[in-house]
Coordinates of C-alpha atoms in Angstrom, one line a residue:
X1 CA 10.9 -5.0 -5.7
X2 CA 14.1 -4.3 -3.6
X3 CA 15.4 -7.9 -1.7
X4 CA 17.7 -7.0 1.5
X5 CA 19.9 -9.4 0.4
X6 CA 21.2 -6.0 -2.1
X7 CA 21.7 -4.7 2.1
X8 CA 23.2 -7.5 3.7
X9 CA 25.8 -7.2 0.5
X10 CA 26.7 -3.6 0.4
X11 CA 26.8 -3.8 4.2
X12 CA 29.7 -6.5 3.6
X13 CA 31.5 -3.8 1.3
X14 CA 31.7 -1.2 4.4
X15 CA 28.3 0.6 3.4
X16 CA 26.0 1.6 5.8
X17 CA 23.7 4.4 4.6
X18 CA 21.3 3.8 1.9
X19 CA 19.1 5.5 -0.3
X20 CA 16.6 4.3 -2.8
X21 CA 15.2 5.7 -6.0
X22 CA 13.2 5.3 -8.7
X23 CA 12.8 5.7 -12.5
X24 CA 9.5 6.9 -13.2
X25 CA 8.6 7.0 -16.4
X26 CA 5.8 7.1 -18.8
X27 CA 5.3 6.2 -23.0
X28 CA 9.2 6.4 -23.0
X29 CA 10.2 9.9 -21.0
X30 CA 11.6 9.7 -17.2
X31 CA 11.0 12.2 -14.6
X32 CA 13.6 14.6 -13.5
X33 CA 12.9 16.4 -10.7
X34 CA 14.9 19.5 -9.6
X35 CA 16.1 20.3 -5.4
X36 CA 15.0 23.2 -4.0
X37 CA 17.6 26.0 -4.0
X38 CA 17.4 26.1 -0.3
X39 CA 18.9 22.9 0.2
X40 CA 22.2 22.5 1.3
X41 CA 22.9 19.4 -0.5
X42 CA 23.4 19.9 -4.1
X43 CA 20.7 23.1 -4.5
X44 CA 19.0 22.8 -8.0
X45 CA 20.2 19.7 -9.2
X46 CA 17.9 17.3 -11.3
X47 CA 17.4 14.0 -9.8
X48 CA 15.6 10.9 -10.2
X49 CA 13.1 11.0 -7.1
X50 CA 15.1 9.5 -3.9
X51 CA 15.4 9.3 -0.3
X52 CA 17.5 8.0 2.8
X53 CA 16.2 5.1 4.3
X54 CA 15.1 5.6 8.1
X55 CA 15.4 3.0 11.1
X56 CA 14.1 -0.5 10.2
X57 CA 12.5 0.3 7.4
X58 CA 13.1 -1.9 4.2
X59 CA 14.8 -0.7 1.5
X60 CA 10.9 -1.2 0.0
X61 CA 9.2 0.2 2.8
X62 CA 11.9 3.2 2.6
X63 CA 11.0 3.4 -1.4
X64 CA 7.2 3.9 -1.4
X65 CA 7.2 6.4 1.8
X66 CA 10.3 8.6 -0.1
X67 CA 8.0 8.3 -3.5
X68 CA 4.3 9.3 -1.4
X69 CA 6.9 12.5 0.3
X70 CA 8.1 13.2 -3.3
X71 CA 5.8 13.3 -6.2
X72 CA 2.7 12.3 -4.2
X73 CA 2.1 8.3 -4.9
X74 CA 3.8 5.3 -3.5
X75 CA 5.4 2.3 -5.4
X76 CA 2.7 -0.2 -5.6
X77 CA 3.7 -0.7 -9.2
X78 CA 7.6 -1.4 -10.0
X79 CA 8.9 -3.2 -12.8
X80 CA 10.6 -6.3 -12.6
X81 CA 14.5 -6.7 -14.3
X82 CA 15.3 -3.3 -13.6
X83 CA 17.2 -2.2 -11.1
X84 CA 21.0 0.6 -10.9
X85 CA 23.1 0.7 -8.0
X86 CA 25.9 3.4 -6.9
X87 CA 27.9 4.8 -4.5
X88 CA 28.6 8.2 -3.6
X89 CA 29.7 10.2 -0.5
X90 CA 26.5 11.7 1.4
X91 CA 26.2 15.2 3.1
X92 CA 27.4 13.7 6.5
X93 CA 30.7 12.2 4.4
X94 CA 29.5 8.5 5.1
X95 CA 29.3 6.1 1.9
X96 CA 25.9 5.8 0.8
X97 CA 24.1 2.9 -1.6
X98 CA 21.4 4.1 -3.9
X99 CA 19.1 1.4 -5.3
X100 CA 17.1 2.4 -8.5
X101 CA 14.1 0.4 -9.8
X102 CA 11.4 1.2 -12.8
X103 CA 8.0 2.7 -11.8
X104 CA 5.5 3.3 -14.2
X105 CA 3.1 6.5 -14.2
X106 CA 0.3 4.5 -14.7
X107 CA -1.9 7.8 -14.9
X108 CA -1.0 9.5 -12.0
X109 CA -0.7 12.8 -11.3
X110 CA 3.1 14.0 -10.0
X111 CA 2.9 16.3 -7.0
X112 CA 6.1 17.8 -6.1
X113 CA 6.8 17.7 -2.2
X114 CA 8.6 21.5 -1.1
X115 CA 12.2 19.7 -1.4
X116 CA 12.1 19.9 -5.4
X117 CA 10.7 23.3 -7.5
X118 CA 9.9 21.9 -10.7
X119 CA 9.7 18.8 -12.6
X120 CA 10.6 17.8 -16.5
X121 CA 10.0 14.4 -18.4
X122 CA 12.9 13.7 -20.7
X123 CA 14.0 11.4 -23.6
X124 CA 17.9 10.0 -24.0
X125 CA 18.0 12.5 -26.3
X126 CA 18.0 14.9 -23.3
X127 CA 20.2 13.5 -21.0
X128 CA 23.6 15.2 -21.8
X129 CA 22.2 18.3 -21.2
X130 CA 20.3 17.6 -17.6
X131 CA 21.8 19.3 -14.6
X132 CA 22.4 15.7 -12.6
X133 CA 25.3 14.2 -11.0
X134 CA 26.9 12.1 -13.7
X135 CA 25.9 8.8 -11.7
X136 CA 22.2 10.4 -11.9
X137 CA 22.7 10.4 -15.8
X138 CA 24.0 6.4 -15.7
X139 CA 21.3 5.7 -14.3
X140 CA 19.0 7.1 -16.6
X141 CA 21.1 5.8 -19.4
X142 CA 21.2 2.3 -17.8
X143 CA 17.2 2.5 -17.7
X144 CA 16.9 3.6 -21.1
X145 CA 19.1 1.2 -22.7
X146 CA 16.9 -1.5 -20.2
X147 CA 13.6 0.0 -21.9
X148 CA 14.8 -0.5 -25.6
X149 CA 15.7 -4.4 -25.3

């Protein structure tokens, strides 16, 4: 799971908004997920699932409320060793963390909150061509490359 010490150390580098995301993934594919056109952030991107965390919450708390809002089940399951970080500027212009772990399907069903229209399960062979940020693709590369060791 996500320690706060990954916090306390991107708060030392100035950050002060985070986000946290995960992989999901199951026999080899990841979930792409697509924002509404609607929203004024990046309309019709892919993404991995994600959100802002609120308050006091925990960057874990945080990760299995944005995943129950998103695709309809929490993170009771993440893998261990995995985990991608970045930095980007958010809506509001303030530098934002996202934390990425590994969360396995595990048989559940995805179901797509109104923030995103559609969803797609891809393979690294697919990556190039998905509509995501390019730190969205490192990511995904990073957690590919991860799952082949």
């Amino acid at each position: 799971m996500l320690q706060e010490d990954l916090r306390k150390r991107a708060e030392t580098d100035g950050t002060r908004k985070f986000v946290v995301g995960a992989v999901i993934h199951d026999e080899g594919h990841a979930l792409l997920v697509t924002r509404s056109l609607e929203d004024d952030f990046l309309p019709g991107l892919e993404e991995v699932p994600s959100g802002g965390v609120e308050g006091s919450e925990t960057l874990n708390e945080a990760l299995h409320r944005e995943l129950e809002e998103e695709v309809g089940f929490g993170a009771e399951h993440v893998d261990p060793d995995f985990i991608a970080a970045f930095d980007y500027q958010s809506r509001s212009r303030r530098m934002t963390r996202q934390f990425t772990v590994s969360v396995p399907l595990r048989g559940r069903e995805v179901r797509l909150s109104d923030e995103h229209t559609s969803s797609r399960w891809i393979t690294l062979d697919h990556l190039d061509a998905a509509n995501a940020t390019p730190e969205t693709k490192e990511v995904l590369r990073q957690w590919f490359e991860w799952r082949m060791r």
